[in-house]
């Protein structure tokens, strides 16, 4: 079964897509935790970081290039931002299609909740 993110990538489900190419798609999070909250997702369904292979390294590197580009486009490159990837239960992962969060637009506070 396709993940909810695959359905966004192939246009079956609507989302505010801010970037798309043959490797990755980026769209605004439905429940934003910061003024800028974008998800950068490989078009290929990789469930978690644990499932990535050497073959995926180029695409995952490309996710950083897209994050950098979007941070500049959203006007947070200079003020700063956070890139986050959750993995499995303790990481708080909810959607099992690898994705990178891009947060910015306000001071983001300490890295982990105590
Ligand atoms: P995770 O906890 O897996 O790292 O993050 C999943 C994120 O996906 C959450 O921040 C959640 O708000 C977002 N999300 C879940 N379903 C949808 C959806 O249908 N559309 C969009 N745009 N974001 C979603």
JSON list of C-alpha atoms and ligand atoms in Angstrom, two decimals:
[
{"chain": "A", "resi": 1, "resn": "UNK", "atom": "CA", "xyz": [0.00, 0.00, 0.00]},
{"chain": "A", "resi": 2, "resn": "UNK", "atom": "CA", "xyz": [1.23, 3.46, -0.90]},
{"chain": "A", "resi": 3, "resn": "UNK", "atom": "CA", "xyz": [2.15, 5.72, 2.01]},
{"chain": "A", "resi": 4, "resn": "UNK", "atom": "CA", "xyz": [0.26, 8.96, 2.55]},
{"chain": "A", "resi": 5, "resn": "UNK", "atom": "CA", "xyz": [3.39, 10.77, 1.34]},
{"chain": "A", "resi": 6, "resn": "UNK", "atom": "CA", "xyz": [3.49, 8.71, -1.88]},
{"chain": "A", "resi": 7, "resn": "UNK", "atom": "CA", "xyz": [-0.12, 9.74, -2.46]},
{"chain": "A", "resi": 8, "resn": "UNK", "atom": "CA", "xyz": [0.92, 13.39, -2.05]},
{"chain": "A", "resi": 9, "resn": "UNK", "atom": "CA", "xyz": [3.89, 12.86, -4.38]},
{"chain": "A", "resi": 10, "resn": "UNK", "atom": "CA", "xyz": [1.74, 11.31, -7.11]},
{"chain": "A", "resi": 11, "resn": "UNK", "atom": "CA", "xyz": [-1.03, 13.91, -6.70]},
{"chain": "A", "resi": 12, "resn": "UNK", "atom": "CA", "xyz": [-3.68, 11.55, -5.27]},
{"chain": "A", "resi": 13, "resn": "UNK", "atom": "CA", "xyz": [-3.84, 13.63, -2.06]},
{"chain": "A", "resi": 14, "resn": "UNK", "atom": "CA", "xyz": [-3.57, 17.41, -2.03]},
{"chain": "A", "resi": 15, "resn": "UNK", "atom": "CA", "xyz": [-0.74, 19.21, -0.27]},
{"chain": "A", "resi": 16, "resn": "UNK", "atom": "CA", "xyz": [1.01, 22.55, -0.55]},
{"chain": "A", "resi": 17, "resn": "UNK", "atom": "CA", "xyz": [3.95, 21.34, -2.64]},
{"chain": "A", "resi": 18, "resn": "UNK", "atom": "CA", "xyz": [6.81, 23.84, -2.62]},
{"chain": "A", "resi": 19, "resn": "UNK", "atom": "CA", "xyz": [9.38, 21.82, -4.59]},
{"chain": "A", "resi": 20, "resn": "UNK", "atom": "CA", "xyz": [9.44, 18.68, -6.74]},
{"chain": "A", "resi": 21, "resn": "UNK", "atom": "CA", "xyz": [11.97, 16.96, -8.99]},
{"chain": "A", "resi": 22, "resn": "UNK", "atom": "CA", "xyz": [12.65, 13.40, -10.09]},
{"chain": "A", "resi": 23, "resn": "UNK", "atom": "CA", "xyz": [14.18, 12.49, -6.71]},
{"chain": "A", "resi": 24, "resn": "UNK", "atom": "CA", "xyz": [12.39, 14.41, -3.97]},
{"chain": "A", "resi": 25, "resn": "UNK", "atom": "CA", "xyz": [9.18, 16.28, -3.17]},
{"chain": "A", "resi": 26, "resn": "UNK", "atom": "CA", "xyz": [8.79, 18.97, -0.50]},
{"chain": "A", "resi": 27, "resn": "UNK", "atom": "CA", "xyz": [5.48, 20.20, 0.92]},
{"chain": "A", "resi": 28, "resn": "UNK", "atom": "CA", "xyz": [4.22, 22.15, 3.93]},
{"chain": "A", "resi": 29, "resn": "UNK", "atom": "CA", "xyz": [3.41, 20.10, 7.04]},
{"chain": "A", "resi": 30, "resn": "UNK", "atom": "CA", "xyz": [-0.33, 19.84, 7.68]},
{"chain": "A", "resi": 31, "resn": "UNK", "atom": "CA", "xyz": [0.25, 20.60, 11.39]},
{"chain": "A", "resi": 32, "resn": "UNK", "atom": "CA", "xyz": [3.07, 23.16, 11.41]},
{"chain": "A", "resi": 33, "resn": "UNK", "atom": "CA", "xyz": [5.24, 23.40, 14.55]},
{"chain": "A", "resi": 34, "resn": "UNK", "atom": "CA", "xyz": [6.97, 26.60, 13.40]},
{"chain": "A", "resi": 35, "resn": "UNK", "atom": "CA", "xyz": [6.23, 29.44, 10.93]},
{"chain": "A", "resi": 36, "resn": "UNK", "atom": "CA", "xyz": [8.22, 27.46, 8.35]},
{"chain": "A", "resi": 37, "resn": "UNK", "atom": "CA", "xyz": [7.62, 23.70, 8.57]},
{"chain": "A", "resi": 38, "resn": "UNK", "atom": "CA", "xyz": [8.32, 21.81, 5.37]},
{"chain": "A", "resi": 39, "resn": "UNK", "atom": "CA", "xyz": [8.73, 18.07, 4.82]},
{"chain": "A", "resi": 40, "resn": "UNK", "atom": "CA", "xyz": [11.34, 16.95, 2.28]},
{"chain": "A", "resi": 41, "resn": "UNK", "atom": "CA", "xyz": [10.58, 13.44, 1.10]},
{"chain": "A", "resi": 42, "resn": "UNK", "atom": "CA", "xyz": [12.34, 11.06, -1.30]},
{"chain": "A", "resi": 43, "resn": "UNK", "atom": "CA", "xyz": [9.98, 10.06, -4.10]},
{"chain": "A", "resi": 44, "resn": "UNK", "atom": "CA", "xyz": [11.10, 6.48, -3.48]},
{"chain": "A", "resi": 45, "resn": "UNK", "atom": "CA", "xyz": [9.38, 4.82, -0.51]},
{"chain": "A", "resi": 46, "resn": "UNK", "atom": "CA", "xyz": [12.08, 4.21, 2.08]},
{"chain": "A", "resi": 47, "resn": "UNK", "atom": "CA", "xyz": [10.27, 3.48, 5.38]},
{"chain": "A", "resi": 48, "resn": "UNK", "atom": "CA", "xyz": [12.94, 4.61, 7.87]},
{"chain": "A", "resi": 49, "resn": "UNK", "atom": "CA", "xyz": [16.61, 5.56, 8.01]},
{"chain": "A", "resi": 50, "resn": "UNK", "atom": "CA", "xyz": [17.21, 1.92, 8.98]},
{"chain": "A", "resi": 51, "resn": "UNK", "atom": "CA", "xyz": [16.02, 0.87, 5.53]},
{"chain": "A", "resi": 52, "resn": "UNK", "atom": "CA", "xyz": [18.24, 3.13, 3.46]},
{"chain": "A", "resi": 53, "resn": "UNK", "atom": "CA", "xyz": [20.98, 1.55, 1.35]},
{"chain": "A", "resi": 54, "resn": "UNK", "atom": "CA", "xyz": [24.10, 2.84, -0.34]},
{"chain": "A", "resi": 55, "resn": "UNK", "atom": "CA", "xyz": [22.00, 3.21, -3.46]},
{"chain": "A", "resi": 56, "resn": "UNK", "atom": "CA", "xyz": [19.94, 5.89, -1.65]},
{"chain": "A", "resi": 57, "resn": "UNK", "atom": "CA", "xyz": [22.91, 8.03, -0.60]},
{"chain": "A", "resi": 58, "resn": "UNK", "atom": "CA", "xyz": [22.70, 10.35, -3.57]},
{"chain": "A", "resi": 59, "resn": "UNK", "atom": "CA", "xyz": [18.98, 11.01, -3.04]},
{"chain": "A", "resi": 60, "resn": "UNK", "atom": "CA", "xyz": [19.42, 11.56, 0.68]},
{"chain": "A", "resi": 61, "resn": "UNK", "atom": "CA", "xyz": [22.29, 13.96, 0.01]},
{"chain": "A", "resi": 62, "resn": "UNK", "atom": "CA", "xyz": [20.02, 15.73, -2.47]},
{"chain": "A", "resi": 63, "resn": "UNK", "atom": "CA", "xyz": [17.46, 16.21, 0.34]},
{"chain": "A", "resi": 64, "resn": "UNK", "atom": "CA", "xyz": [20.03, 18.49, 2.03]},
{"chain": "A", "resi": 65, "resn": "UNK", "atom": "CA", "xyz": [20.55, 20.46, -1.17]},
{"chain": "A", "resi": 66, "resn": "UNK", "atom": "CA", "xyz": [16.79, 20.98, -1.43]},
{"chain": "A", "resi": 67, "resn": "UNK", "atom": "CA", "xyz": [16.61, 21.93, 2.28]},
{"chain": "A", "resi": 68, "resn": "UNK", "atom": "CA", "xyz": [19.27, 24.59, 1.72]},
{"chain": "A", "resi": 69, "resn": "UNK", "atom": "CA", "xyz": [17.47, 25.92, -1.32]},
{"chain": "A", "resi": 70, "resn": "UNK", "atom": "CA", "xyz": [14.10, 26.06, 0.48]},
{"chain": "A", "resi": 71, "resn": "UNK", "atom": "CA", "xyz": [15.60, 27.68, 3.59]},
{"chain": "A", "resi": 72, "resn": "UNK", "atom": "CA", "xyz": [16.86, 30.50, 1.37]},
{"chain": "A", "resi": 73, "resn": "UNK", "atom": "CA", "xyz": [13.56, 30.72, -0.50]},
{"chain": "A", "resi": 74, "resn": "UNK", "atom": "CA", "xyz": [11.58, 30.88, 2.77]},
{"chain": "A", "resi": 75, "resn": "UNK", "atom": "CA", "xyz": [13.91, 33.60, 4.11]},
{"chain": "A", "resi": 76, "resn": "UNK", "atom": "CA", "xyz": [15.28, 31.63, 7.08]},
{"chain": "A", "resi": 77, "resn": "UNK", "atom": "CA", "xyz": [18.79, 30.79, 5.82]},
{"chain": "A", "resi": 78, "resn": "UNK", "atom": "CA", "xyz": [20.44, 33.64, 7.73]},
{"chain": "A", "resi": 79, "resn": "UNK", "atom": "CA", "xyz": [18.25, 33.57, 10.87]},
{"chain": "A", "resi": 80, "resn": "UNK", "atom": "CA", "xyz": [18.69, 29.79, 11.08]},
{"chain": "A", "resi": 81, "resn": "UNK", "atom": "CA", "xyz": [16.67, 26.63, 10.93]},
{"chain": "A", "resi": 82, "resn": "UNK", "atom": "CA", "xyz": [16.59, 23.01, 12.03]},
{"chain": "A", "resi": 83, "resn": "UNK", "atom": "CA", "xyz": [16.61, 19.83, 9.94]},
{"chain": "A", "resi": 84, "resn": "UNK", "atom": "CA", "xyz": [15.22, 16.77, 11.69]},
{"chain": "A", "resi": 85, "resn": "UNK", "atom": "CA", "xyz": [14.69, 13.12, 10.77]},
{"chain": "A", "resi": 86, "resn": "UNK", "atom": "CA", "xyz": [12.76, 10.89, 13.18]},
{"chain": "A", "resi": 87, "resn": "UNK", "atom": "CA", "xyz": [13.24, 7.11, 13.21]},
{"chain": "A", "resi": 88, "resn": "UNK", "atom": "CA", "xyz": [10.85, 4.55, 14.71]},
{"chain": "A", "resi": 89, "resn": "UNK", "atom": "CA", "xyz": [9.04, 4.68, 18.06]},
{"chain": "A", "resi": 90, "resn": "UNK", "atom": "CA", "xyz": [11.55, 6.43, 20.30]},
{"chain": "A", "resi": 91, "resn": "UNK", "atom": "CA", "xyz": [12.31, 8.92, 17.54]},
{"chain": "A", "resi": 92, "resn": "UNK", "atom": "CA", "xyz": [8.59, 9.76, 17.36]},
{"chain": "A", "resi": 93, "resn": "UNK", "atom": "CA", "xyz": [8.20, 8.76, 13.72]},
{"chain": "A", "resi": 94, "resn": "UNK", "atom": "CA", "xyz": [4.54, 8.78, 12.64]},
{"chain": "A", "resi": 95, "resn": "UNK", "atom": "CA", "xyz": [4.75, 8.38, 8.88]},
{"chain": "A", "resi": 96, "resn": "UNK", "atom": "CA", "xyz": [6.84, 5.45, 7.68]},
{"chain": "A", "resi": 97, "resn": "UNK", "atom": "CA", "xyz": [8.15, 7.09, 4.55]},
{"chain": "A", "resi": 98, "resn": "UNK", "atom": "CA", "xyz": [11.52, 8.68, 5.27]},
{"chain": "A", "resi": 99, "resn": "UNK", "atom": "CA", "xyz": [11.32, 12.47, 5.49]},
{"chain": "A", "resi": 100, "resn": "UNK", "atom": "CA", "xyz": [13.30, 15.44, 6.69]},
{"chain": "A", "resi": 101, "resn": "UNK", "atom": "CA", "xyz": [11.57, 18.25, 8.60]},
{"chain": "A", "resi": 102, "resn": "UNK", "atom": "CA", "xyz": [12.71, 21.81, 7.89]},
{"chain": "A", "resi": 103, "resn": "UNK", "atom": "CA", "xyz": [11.73, 24.11, 10.77]},
{"chain": "A", "resi": 104, "resn": "UNK", "atom": "CA", "xyz": [12.39, 27.84, 10.93]},
{"chain": "A", "resi": 105, "resn": "UNK", "atom": "CA", "xyz": [11.00, 31.33, 11.33]},
{"chain": "A", "resi": 106, "resn": "UNK", "atom": "CA", "xyz": [11.37, 31.59, 15.12]},
{"chain": "A", "resi": 107, "resn": "UNK", "atom": "CA", "xyz": [13.95, 30.66, 17.76]},
{"chain": "A", "resi": 108, "resn": "UNK", "atom": "CA", "xyz": [13.48, 26.90, 17.99]},
{"chain": "A", "resi": 109, "resn": "UNK", "atom": "CA", "xyz": [14.68, 26.40, 21.56]},
{"chain": "A", "resi": 110, "resn": "UNK", "atom": "CA", "xyz": [16.61, 23.46, 22.95]},
{"chain": "A", "resi": 111, "resn": "UNK", "atom": "CA", "xyz": [17.03, 20.44, 20.76]},
{"chain": "A", "resi": 112, "resn": "UNK", "atom": "CA", "xyz": [15.12, 17.97, 22.94]},
{"chain": "A", "resi": 113, "resn": "UNK", "atom": "CA", "xyz": [12.13, 18.38, 25.25]},
{"chain": "A", "resi": 114, "resn": "UNK", "atom": "CA", "xyz": [13.15, 17.48, 28.80]},
{"chain": "B", "resi": 1, "resn": "LIG", "atom": "P1", "xyz": [7.12, 12.25, 11.80]},
{"chain": "B", "resi": 1, "resn": "LIG", "atom": "O1", "xyz": [6.63, 12.28, 13.22]},
{"chain": "B", "resi": 1, "resn": "LIG", "atom": "O2", "xyz": [6.80, 10.95, 11.13]},
{"chain": "B", "resi": 1, "resn": "LIG", "atom": "O3", "xyz": [8.57, 12.62, 11.68]},
{"chain": "B", "resi": 1, "resn": "LIG", "atom": "O4", "xyz": [6.35, 13.41, 11.06]},
{"chain": "B", "resi": 1, "resn": "LIG", "atom": "C1", "xyz": [5.25, 13.22, 10.25]},
{"chain": "B", "resi": 1, "resn": "LIG", "atom": "C2", "xyz": [4.73, 14.60, 9.89]},
{"chain": "B", "resi": 1, "resn": "LIG", "atom": "O5", "xyz": [3.85, 14.47, 8.79]},
{"chain": "B", "resi": 1, "resn": "LIG", "atom": "C3", "xyz": [3.96, 15.28, 11.01]},
{"chain": "B", "resi": 1, "resn": "LIG", "atom": "O6", "xyz": [4.58, 16.52, 11.32]},
{"chain": "B", "resi": 1, "resn": "LIG", "atom": "C4", "xyz": [2.56, 15.47, 10.42]},
{"chain": "B", "resi": 1, "resn": "LIG", "atom": "O7", "xyz": [1.95, 16.67, 10.81]},
{"chain": "B", "resi": 1, "resn": "LIG", "atom": "C5", "xyz": [2.81, 15.39, 8.93]},
{"chain": "B", "resi": 1, "resn": "LIG", "atom": "N1", "xyz": [1.69, 14.87, 8.16]},
{"chain": "B", "resi": 1, "resn": "LIG", "atom": "C6", "xyz": [1.00, 13.73, 8.42]},
{"chain": "B", "resi": 1, "resn": "LIG", "atom": "N2", "xyz": [0.05, 13.53, 7.50]},
{"chain": "B", "resi": 1, "resn": "LIG", "atom": "C7", "xyz": [0.14, 14.57, 6.63]},
{"chain": "B", "resi": 1, "resn": "LIG", "atom": "C8", "xyz": [-0.59, 14.92, 5.45]},
{"chain": "B", "resi": 1, "resn": "LIG", "atom": "O8", "xyz": [-1.51, 14.24, 5.02]},
{"chain": "B", "resi": 1, "resn": "LIG", "atom": "N3", "xyz": [-0.21, 16.07, 4.81]},
{"chain": "B", "resi": 1, "resn": "LIG", "atom": "C9", "xyz": [0.84, 16.84, 5.25]},
{"chain": "B", "resi": 1, "resn": "LIG", "atom": "N4", "xyz": [1.10, 17.93, 4.54]},
{"chain": "B", "resi": 1, "resn": "LIG", "atom": "N5", "xyz": [1.53, 16.54, 6.35]},
{"chain": "B", "resi": 1, "resn": "LIG", "atom": "C10", "xyz": [1.19, 15.42, 7.04]}
]
